[in-house]
Every structure is written in structure tokens, then in C-alpha cells.
Short mmCIF file of N, CA and C in Angstrom, two decimals:
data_model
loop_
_atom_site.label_atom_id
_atom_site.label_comp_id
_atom_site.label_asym_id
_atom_site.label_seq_id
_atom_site.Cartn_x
_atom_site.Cartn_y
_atom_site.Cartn_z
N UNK A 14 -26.31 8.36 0.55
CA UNK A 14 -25.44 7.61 1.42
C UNK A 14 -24.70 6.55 0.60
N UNK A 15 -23.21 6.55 0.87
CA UNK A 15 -22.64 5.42 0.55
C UNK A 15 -22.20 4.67 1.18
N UNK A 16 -21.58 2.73 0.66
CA UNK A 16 -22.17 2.12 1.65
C UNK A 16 -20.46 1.90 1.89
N UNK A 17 -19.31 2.18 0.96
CA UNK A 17 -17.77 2.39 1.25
C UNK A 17 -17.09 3.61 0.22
N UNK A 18 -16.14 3.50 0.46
CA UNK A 18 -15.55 4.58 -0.02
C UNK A 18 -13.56 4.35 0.14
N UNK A 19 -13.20 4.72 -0.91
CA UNK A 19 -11.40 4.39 -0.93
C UNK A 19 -10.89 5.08 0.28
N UNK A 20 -10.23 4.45 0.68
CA UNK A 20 -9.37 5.00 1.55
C UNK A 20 -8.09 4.71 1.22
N UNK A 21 -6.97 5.66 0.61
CA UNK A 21 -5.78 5.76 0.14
C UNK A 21 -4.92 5.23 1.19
N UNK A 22 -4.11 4.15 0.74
CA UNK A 22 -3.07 3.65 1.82
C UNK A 22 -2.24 4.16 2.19
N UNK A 23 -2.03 5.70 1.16
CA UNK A 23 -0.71 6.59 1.77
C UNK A 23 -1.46 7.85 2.61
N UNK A 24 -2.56 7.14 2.84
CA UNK A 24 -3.12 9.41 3.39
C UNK A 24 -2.22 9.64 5.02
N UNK A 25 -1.95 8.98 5.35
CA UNK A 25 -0.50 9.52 6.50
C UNK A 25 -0.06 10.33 5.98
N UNK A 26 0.34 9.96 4.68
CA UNK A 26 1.91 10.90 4.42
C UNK A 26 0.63 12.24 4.08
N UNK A 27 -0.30 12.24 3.34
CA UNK A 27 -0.23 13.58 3.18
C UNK A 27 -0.20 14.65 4.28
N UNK A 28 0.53 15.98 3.76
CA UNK A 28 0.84 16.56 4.56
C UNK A 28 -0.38 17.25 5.31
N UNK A 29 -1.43 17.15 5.02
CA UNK A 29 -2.27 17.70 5.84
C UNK A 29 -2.62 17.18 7.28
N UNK A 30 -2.70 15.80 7.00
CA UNK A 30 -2.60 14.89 7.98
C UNK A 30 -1.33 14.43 8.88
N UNK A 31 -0.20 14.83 8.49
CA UNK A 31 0.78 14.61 8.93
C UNK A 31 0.95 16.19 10.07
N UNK A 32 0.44 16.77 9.51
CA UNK A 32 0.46 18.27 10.33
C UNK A 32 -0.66 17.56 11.80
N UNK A 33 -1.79 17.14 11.35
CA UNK A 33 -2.56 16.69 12.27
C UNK A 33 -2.26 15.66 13.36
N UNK A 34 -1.38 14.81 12.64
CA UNK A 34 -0.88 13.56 13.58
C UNK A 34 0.65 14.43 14.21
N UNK A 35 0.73 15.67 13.92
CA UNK A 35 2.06 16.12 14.74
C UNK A 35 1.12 16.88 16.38
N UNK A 36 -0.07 17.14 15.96
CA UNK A 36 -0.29 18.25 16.72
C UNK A 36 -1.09 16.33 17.85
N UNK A 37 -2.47 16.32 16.85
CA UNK A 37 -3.25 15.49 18.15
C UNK A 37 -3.07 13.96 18.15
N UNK A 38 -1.92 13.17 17.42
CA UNK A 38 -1.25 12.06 17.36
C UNK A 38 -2.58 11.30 16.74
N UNK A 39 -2.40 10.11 16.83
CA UNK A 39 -3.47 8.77 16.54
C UNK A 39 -4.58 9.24 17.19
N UNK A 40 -4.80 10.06 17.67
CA UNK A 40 -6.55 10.32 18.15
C UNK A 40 -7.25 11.15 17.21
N UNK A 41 -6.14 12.63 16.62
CA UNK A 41 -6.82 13.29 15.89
C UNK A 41 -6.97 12.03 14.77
N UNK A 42 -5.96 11.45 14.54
CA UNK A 42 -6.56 11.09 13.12
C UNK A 42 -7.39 9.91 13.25
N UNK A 43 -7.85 9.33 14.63
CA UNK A 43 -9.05 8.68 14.32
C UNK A 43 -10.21 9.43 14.42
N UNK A 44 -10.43 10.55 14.73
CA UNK A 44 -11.60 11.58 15.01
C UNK A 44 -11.70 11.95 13.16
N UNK A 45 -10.67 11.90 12.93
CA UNK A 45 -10.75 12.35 11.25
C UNK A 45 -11.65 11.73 10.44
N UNK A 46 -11.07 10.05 10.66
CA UNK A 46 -11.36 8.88 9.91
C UNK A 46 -13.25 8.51 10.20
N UNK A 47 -13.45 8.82 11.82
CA UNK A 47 -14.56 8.74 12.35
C UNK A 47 -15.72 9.86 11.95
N UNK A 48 -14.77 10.79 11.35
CA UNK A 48 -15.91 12.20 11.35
C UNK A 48 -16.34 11.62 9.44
N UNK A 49 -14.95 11.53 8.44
CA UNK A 49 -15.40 10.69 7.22
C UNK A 49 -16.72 10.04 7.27
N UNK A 50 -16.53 8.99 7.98
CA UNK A 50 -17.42 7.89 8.36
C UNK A 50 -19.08 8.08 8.36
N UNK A 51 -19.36 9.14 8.97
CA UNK A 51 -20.23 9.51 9.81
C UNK A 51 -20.90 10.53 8.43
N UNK A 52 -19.93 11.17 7.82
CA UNK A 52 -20.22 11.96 6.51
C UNK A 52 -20.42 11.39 5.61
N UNK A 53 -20.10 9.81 5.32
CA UNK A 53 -20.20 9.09 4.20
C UNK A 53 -21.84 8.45 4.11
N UNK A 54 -22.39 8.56 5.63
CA UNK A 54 -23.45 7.52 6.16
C UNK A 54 -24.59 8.82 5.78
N UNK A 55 -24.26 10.01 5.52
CA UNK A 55 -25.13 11.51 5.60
C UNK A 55 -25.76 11.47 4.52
N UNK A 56 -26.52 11.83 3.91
CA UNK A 56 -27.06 11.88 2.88
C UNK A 56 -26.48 12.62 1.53
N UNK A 57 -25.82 13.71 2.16
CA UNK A 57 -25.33 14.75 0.99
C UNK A 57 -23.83 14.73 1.27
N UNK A 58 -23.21 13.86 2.37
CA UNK A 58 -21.46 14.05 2.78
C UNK A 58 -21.38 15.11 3.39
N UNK A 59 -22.32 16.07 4.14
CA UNK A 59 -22.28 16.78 4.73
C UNK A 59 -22.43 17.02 6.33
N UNK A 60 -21.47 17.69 7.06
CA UNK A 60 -21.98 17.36 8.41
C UNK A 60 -21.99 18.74 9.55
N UNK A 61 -23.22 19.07 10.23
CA UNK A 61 -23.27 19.79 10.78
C UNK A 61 -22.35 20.21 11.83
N UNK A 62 -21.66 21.93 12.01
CA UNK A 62 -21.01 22.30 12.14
C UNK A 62 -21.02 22.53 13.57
N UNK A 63 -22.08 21.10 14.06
CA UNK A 63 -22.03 21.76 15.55
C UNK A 63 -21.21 20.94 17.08
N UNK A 64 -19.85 21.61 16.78
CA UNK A 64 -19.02 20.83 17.53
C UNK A 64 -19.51 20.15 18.79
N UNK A 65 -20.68 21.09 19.55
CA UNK A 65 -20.80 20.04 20.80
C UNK A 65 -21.53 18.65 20.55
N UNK A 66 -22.46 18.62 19.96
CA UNK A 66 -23.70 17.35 19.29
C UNK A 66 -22.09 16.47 18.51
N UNK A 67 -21.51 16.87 18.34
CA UNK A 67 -20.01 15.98 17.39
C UNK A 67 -19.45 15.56 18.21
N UNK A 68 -18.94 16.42 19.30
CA UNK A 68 -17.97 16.03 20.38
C UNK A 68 -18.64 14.70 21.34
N UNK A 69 -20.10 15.06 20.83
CA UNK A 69 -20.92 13.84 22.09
C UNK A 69 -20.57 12.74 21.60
N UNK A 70 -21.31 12.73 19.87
CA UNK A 70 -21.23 11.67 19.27
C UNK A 70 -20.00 11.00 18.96
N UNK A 71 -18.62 11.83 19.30
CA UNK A 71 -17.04 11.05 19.25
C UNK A 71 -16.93 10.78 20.68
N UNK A 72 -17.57 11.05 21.56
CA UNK A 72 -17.07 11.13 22.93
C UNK A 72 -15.74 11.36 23.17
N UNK A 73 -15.25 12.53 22.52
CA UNK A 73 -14.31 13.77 22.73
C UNK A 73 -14.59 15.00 23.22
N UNK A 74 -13.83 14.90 23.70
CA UNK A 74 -14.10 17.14 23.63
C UNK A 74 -14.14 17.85 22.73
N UNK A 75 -15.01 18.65 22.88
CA UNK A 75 -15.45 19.46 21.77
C UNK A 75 -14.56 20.32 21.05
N UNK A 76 -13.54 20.82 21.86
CA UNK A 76 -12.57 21.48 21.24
C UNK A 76 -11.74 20.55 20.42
N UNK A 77 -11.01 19.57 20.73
CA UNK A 77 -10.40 18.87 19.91
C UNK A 77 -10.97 18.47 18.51
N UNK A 78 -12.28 17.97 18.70
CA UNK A 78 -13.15 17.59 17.24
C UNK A 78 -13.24 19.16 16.52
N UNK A 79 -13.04 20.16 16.77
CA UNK A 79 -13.14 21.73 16.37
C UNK A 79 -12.03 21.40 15.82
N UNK A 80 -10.19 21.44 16.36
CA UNK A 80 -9.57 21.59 16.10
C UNK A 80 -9.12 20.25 15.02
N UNK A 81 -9.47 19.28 14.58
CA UNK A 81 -9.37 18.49 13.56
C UNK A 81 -9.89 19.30 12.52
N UNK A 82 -11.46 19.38 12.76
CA UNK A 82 -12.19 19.62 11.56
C UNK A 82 -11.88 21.44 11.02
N UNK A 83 -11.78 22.12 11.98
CA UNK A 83 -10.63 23.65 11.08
C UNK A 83 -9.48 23.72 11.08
N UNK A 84 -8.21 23.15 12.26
CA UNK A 84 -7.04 23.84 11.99
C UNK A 84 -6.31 22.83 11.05
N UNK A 85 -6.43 22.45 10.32
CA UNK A 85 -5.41 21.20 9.38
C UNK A 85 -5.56 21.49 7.79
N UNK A 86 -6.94 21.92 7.29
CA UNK A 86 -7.72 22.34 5.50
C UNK A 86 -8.22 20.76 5.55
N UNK A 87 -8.61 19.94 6.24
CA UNK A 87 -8.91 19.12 5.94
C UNK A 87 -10.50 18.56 5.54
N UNK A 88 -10.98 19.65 5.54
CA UNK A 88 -12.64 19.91 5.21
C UNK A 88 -12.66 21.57 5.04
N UNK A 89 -13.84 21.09 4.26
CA UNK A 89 -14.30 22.59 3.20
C UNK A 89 -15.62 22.66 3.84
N UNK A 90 -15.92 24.21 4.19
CA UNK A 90 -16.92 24.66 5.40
C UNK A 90 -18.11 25.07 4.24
N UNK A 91 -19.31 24.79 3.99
CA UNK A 91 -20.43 25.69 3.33
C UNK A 91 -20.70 27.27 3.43
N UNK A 92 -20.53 27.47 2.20
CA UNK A 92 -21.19 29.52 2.62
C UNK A 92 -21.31 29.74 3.32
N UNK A 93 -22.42 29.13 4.38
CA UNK A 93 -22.81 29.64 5.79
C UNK A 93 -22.11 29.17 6.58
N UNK A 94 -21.00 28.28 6.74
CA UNK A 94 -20.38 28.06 7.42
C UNK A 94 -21.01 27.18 9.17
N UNK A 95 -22.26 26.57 8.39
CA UNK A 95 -23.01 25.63 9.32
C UNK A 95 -22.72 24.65 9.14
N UNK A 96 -22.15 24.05 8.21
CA UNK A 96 -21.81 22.38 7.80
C UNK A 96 -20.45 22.41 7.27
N UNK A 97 -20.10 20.81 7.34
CA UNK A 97 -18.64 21.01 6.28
C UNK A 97 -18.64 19.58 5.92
N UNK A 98 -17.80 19.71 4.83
CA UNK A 98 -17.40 18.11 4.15
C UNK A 98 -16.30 17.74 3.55
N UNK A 99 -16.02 17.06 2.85
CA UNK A 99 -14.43 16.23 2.65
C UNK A 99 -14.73 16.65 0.99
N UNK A 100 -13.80 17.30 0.04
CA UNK A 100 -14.07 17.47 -1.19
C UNK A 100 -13.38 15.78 -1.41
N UNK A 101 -12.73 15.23 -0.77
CA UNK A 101 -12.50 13.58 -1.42
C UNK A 101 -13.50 12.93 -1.13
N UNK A 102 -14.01 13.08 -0.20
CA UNK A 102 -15.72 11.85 -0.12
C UNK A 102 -16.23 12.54 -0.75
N UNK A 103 -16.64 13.58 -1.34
CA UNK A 103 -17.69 14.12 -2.40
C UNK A 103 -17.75 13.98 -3.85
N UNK A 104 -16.24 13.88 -4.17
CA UNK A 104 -15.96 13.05 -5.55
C UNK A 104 -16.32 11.37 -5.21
N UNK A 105 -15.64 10.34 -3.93
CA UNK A 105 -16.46 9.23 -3.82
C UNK A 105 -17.85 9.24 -4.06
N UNK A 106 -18.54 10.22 -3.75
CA UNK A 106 -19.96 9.84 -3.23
C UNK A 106 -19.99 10.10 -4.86
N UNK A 107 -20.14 11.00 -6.04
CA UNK A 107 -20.38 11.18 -7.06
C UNK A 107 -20.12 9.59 -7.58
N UNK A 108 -18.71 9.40 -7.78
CA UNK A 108 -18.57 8.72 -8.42
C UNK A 108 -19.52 6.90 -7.96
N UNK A 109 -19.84 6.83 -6.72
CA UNK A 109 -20.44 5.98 -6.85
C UNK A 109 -22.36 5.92 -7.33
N UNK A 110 -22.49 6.83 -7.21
CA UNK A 110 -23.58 7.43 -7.73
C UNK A 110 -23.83 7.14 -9.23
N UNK A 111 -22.36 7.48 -10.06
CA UNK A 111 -22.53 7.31 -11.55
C UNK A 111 -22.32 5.98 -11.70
N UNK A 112 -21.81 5.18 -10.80
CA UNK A 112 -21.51 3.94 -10.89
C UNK A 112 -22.66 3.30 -11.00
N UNK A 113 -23.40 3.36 -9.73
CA UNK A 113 -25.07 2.91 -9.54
C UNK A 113 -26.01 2.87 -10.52
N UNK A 114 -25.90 4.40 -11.22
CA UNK A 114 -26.30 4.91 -12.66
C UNK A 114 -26.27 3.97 -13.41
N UNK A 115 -25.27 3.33 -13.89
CA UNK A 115 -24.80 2.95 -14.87
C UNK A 115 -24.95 1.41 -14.91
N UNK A 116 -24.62 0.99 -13.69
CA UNK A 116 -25.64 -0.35 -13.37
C UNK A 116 -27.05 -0.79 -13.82
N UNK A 117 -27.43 0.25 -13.41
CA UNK A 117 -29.07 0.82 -13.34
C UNK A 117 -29.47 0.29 -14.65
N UNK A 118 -28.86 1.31 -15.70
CA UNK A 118 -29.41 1.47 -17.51
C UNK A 118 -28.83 -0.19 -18.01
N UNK A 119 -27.68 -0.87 -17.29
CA UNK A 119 -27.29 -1.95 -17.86
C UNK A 119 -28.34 -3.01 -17.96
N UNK A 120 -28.57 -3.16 -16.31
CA UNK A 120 -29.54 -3.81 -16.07
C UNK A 120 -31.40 -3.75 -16.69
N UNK A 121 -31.12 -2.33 -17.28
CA UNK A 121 -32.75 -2.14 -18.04
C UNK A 121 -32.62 -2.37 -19.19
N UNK A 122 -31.39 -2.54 -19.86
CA UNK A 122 -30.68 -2.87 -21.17
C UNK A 122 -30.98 -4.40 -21.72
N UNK A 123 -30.49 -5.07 -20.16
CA UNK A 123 -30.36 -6.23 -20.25
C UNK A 123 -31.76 -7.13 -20.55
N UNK A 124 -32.42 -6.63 -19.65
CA UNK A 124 -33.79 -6.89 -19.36
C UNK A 124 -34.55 -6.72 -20.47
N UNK A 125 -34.50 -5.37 -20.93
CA UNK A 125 -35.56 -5.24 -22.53
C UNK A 125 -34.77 -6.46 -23.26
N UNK A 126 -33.67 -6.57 -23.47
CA UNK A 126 -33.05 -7.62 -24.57
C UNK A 126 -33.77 -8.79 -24.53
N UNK A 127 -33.50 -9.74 -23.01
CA UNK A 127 -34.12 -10.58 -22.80
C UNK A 127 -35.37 -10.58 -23.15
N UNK A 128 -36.30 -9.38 -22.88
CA UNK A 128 -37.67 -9.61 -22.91
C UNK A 128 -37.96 -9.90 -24.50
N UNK A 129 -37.18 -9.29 -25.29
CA UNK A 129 -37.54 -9.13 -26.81
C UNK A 129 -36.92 -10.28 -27.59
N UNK A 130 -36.44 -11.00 -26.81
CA UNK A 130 -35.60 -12.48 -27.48
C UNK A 130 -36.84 -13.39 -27.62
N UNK A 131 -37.45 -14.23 -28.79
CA UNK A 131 -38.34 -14.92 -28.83
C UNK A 131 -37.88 -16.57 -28.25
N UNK A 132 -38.71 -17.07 -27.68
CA UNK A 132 -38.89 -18.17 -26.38
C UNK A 132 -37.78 -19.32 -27.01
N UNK A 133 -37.66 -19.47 -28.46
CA UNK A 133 -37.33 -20.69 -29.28
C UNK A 133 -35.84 -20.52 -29.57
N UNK A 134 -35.33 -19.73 -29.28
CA UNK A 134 -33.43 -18.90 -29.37
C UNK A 134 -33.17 -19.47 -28.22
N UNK A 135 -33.86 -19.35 -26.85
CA UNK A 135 -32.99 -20.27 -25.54
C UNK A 135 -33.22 -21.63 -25.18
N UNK A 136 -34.20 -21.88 -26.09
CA UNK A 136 -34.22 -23.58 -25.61
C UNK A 136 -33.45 -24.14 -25.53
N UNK A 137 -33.22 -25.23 -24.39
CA UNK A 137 -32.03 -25.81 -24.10
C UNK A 137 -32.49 -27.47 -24.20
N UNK A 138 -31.96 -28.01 -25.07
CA UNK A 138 -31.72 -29.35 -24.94
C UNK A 138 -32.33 -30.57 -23.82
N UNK A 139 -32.92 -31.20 -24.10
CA UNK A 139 -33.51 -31.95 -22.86
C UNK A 139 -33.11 -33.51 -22.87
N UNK A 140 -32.61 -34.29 -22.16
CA UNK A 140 -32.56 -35.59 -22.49
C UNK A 140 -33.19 -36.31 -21.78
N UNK A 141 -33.69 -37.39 -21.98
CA UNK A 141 -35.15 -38.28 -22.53
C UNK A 141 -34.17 -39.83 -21.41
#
């Protein structure tokens, strides 16, 4: 799970979404933004393919949350075609992952250093 993720200030214009905001206006594309959301909070960015349990949880109709999440390419369906996810939150989710990573080793970096610095290198000055 991640805890944000970019959201591009131009994704209107792309045309995928612009196909979407022709057909279900400002609703599809908050069902879009909301279904992201909900995929970002998932463990793997993945979200089950089961429009009615979706439609509850948008309190939409089920067909409409169907028709966001297949008729636009705006999510990529699994082999089995039981789940689907955003190949752009899946590069987010990576990349914050390596980010975390990398924090991680800094911070154990940092730490051995400190630990191996002898006591008499940080003394600081005291006045009397």
C-alpha cells in the first residue's frame, strides 16, 4: 500500500480520459479517480473484478463502474481476467517502494557510521 501517488495535472487531456469524460462526464471520471484510490490503498494495486461489491462500494451502478473500468483502456485486466489495475499506479507503487528501499539502507548506513564514531569526535563544548 501506498500512502500517495502523482497525479498528472494534465490527465484530462489524455485522450483516454477525454473519451471517458465525453461518454460519462465528471462522474465517470470521478469513479476513475475513486477506483485509483481504492487500488493505491490494495496491497498489490490490484482490484477485484467484481463490478457489483464496486458498484456498492462507489454507490453507483454497476454498469457504469463496468463501463469506466473496460470501455476507455484505462486499466489492464489479469490473465484471468478477475482483477485489474492501472499500469501508472503500478510504476507509482514500484517506484515508491524503491524509494522506501533506499531510505531504509541510508538510514542503516547512517546508523553503523554513528555507531562506529568513537565518543571523543562529538564532544561538544561546555561552558562553565
Amino acid at each position: 500500500m501506498i500512502t500517495y501517488f502523482i497525479h498528472d495535472v494534465n490527465a484530462s487531456q489524455d485522450s483516454k480520459i477525454l473519451r471517458l469524460l465525453m461518454k460519462h462526464g465528471n462522474i465517470g471520471y470521478g469513479i476513475f479517480w475513486r477506483i485509483i484510490e481504492i487500488m493505491a490503498q490494495s496491497n498489490d494495486g490490484y482490484l477485484s473484478a467484481d463490478f457489483n461489491l464496486l458498484g456498492y462500494l462507489l454507490r453507483e451502478k454497476n454498469e457504469l463502474v463496468k463501463s469506466v473500468v473496460c470501455d476507455f483502456g484505462l486499466f489492464e485486466f489479469s490473465t484471468d481476467s478477475k482483477s485489474f489495475t492501472s499500469n501508472r499506479l503500478q510504476r507509482n507503487i514500484i517506484s515508491a517502494v524503491e524509494k522506501s528501499e533506499k531510505m531504509r539502507q541510508a538510514g542503516i548506513k547512517s546508523g553503523e557510521s554513528r555507531k562506529n564514531k568513537s565518543s571523543t569526535e562529538v564532544q561538544q563544548m561546555l561552558n562553565k
